[in-house]
Short mmCIF file of C-alpha atoms in Angstrom, two decimals:
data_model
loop_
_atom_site.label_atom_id
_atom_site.label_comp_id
_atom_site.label_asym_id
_atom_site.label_seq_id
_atom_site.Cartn_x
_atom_site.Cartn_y
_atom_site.Cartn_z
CA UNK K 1 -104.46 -63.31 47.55
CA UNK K 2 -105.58 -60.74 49.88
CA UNK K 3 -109.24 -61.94 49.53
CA UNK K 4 -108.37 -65.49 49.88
CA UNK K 5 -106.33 -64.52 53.24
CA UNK K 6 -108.70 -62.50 54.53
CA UNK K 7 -111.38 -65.21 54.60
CA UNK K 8 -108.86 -67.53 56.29
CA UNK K 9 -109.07 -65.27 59.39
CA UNK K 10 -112.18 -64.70 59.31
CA UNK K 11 -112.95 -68.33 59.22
CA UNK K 12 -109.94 -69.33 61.55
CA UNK K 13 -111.62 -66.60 64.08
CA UNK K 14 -114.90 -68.82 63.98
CA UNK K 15 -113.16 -71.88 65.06
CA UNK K 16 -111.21 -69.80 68.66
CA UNK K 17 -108.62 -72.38 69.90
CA UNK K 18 -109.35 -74.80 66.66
CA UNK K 19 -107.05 -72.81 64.65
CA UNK K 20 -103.78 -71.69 63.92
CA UNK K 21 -102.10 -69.64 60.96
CA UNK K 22 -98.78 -69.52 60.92
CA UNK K 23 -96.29 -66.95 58.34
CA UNK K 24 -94.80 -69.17 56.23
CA UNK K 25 -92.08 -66.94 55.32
CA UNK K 26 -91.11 -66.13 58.67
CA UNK K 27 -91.91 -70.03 59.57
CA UNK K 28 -89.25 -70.78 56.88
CA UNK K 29 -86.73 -67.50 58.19
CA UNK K 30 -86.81 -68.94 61.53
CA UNK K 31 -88.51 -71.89 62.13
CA UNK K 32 -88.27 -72.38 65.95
CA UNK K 33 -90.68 -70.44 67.22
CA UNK K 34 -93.37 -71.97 64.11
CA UNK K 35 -92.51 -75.28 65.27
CA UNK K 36 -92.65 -74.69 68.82
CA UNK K 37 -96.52 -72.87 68.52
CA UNK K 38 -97.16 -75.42 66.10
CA UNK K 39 -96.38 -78.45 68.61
CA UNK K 40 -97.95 -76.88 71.23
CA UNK K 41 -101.07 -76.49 69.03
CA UNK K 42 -101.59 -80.01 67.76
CA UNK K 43 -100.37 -80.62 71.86
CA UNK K 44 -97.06 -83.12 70.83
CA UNK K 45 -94.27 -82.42 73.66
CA UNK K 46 -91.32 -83.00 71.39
CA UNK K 47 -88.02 -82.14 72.76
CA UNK K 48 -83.88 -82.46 72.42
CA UNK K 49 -82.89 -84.09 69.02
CA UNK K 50 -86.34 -84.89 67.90
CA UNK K 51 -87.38 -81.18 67.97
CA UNK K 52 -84.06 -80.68 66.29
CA UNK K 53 -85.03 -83.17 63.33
CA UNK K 54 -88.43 -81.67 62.90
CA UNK K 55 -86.26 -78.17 62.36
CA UNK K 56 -84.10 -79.58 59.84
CA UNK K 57 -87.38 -80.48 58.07
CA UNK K 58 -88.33 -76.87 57.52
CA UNK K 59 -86.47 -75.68 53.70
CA UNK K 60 -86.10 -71.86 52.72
CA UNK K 61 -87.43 -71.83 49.45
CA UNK K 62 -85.38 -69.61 47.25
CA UNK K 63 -89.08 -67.38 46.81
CA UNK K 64 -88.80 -66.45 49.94
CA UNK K 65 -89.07 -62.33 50.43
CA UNK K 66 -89.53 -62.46 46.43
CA UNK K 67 -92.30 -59.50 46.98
CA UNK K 68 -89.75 -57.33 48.22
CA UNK K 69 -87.80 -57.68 44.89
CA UNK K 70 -90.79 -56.35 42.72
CA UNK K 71 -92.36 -53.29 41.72
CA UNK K 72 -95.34 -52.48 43.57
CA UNK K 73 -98.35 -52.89 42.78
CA UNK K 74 -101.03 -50.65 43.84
CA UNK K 75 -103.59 -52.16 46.21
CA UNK K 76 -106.96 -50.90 47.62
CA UNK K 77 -106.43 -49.76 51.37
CA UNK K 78 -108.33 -53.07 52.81
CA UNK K 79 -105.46 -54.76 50.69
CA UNK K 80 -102.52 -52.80 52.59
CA UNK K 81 -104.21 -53.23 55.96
CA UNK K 82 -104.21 -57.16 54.97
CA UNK K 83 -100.70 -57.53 54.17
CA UNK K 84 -99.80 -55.51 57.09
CA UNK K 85 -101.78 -57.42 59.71
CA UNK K 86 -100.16 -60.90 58.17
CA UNK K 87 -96.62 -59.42 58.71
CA UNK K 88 -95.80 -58.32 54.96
CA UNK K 89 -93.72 -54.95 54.93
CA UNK K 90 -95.47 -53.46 51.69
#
């Protein structure tokens, strides 16, 4: 997982303004702030009650924060340092 993620940054960092990774736990937590960089991204002005429709789109899957129910693994350093820098409290 870490590996996979770590390559989309690296990759997203090659493409500057062509990219845009967004936490989809905290997307799905609170998805206003995801949907407004993600609008402004793909440049769509949506505003009012559309913007409001486009929130009710976004579902909290029950999995959600599951990672903080488990026993921890151990993980190499680089591993921590991912999690960390993608917003994961590990």
């Amino acid at each position: 997982w870490c590996a996979a993620h770590d390559r989309v940054v690296r990759t997203g960092s090659d493409m500057g303004e062509r990219f845009l990774l967004l936490n989809f736990d905290r997307f799905c937590e609170d998805p206003e702030p995801g949907m407004k960089s993600l609008m402004d991204f793909l440049e769509f002005e949506v505003t009012g009650a559309t913007f409001g429709r486009l929130l009710d789109l976004v579902n909290r899957p029950a999995t959600i924060g599951r990672y903080r129910t488990r026993t921890r693994l151990s993980a190499a350093p680089g591993d921590l340092a991912t999690l960390r820098d993608l917003g994961f409290e590990y």
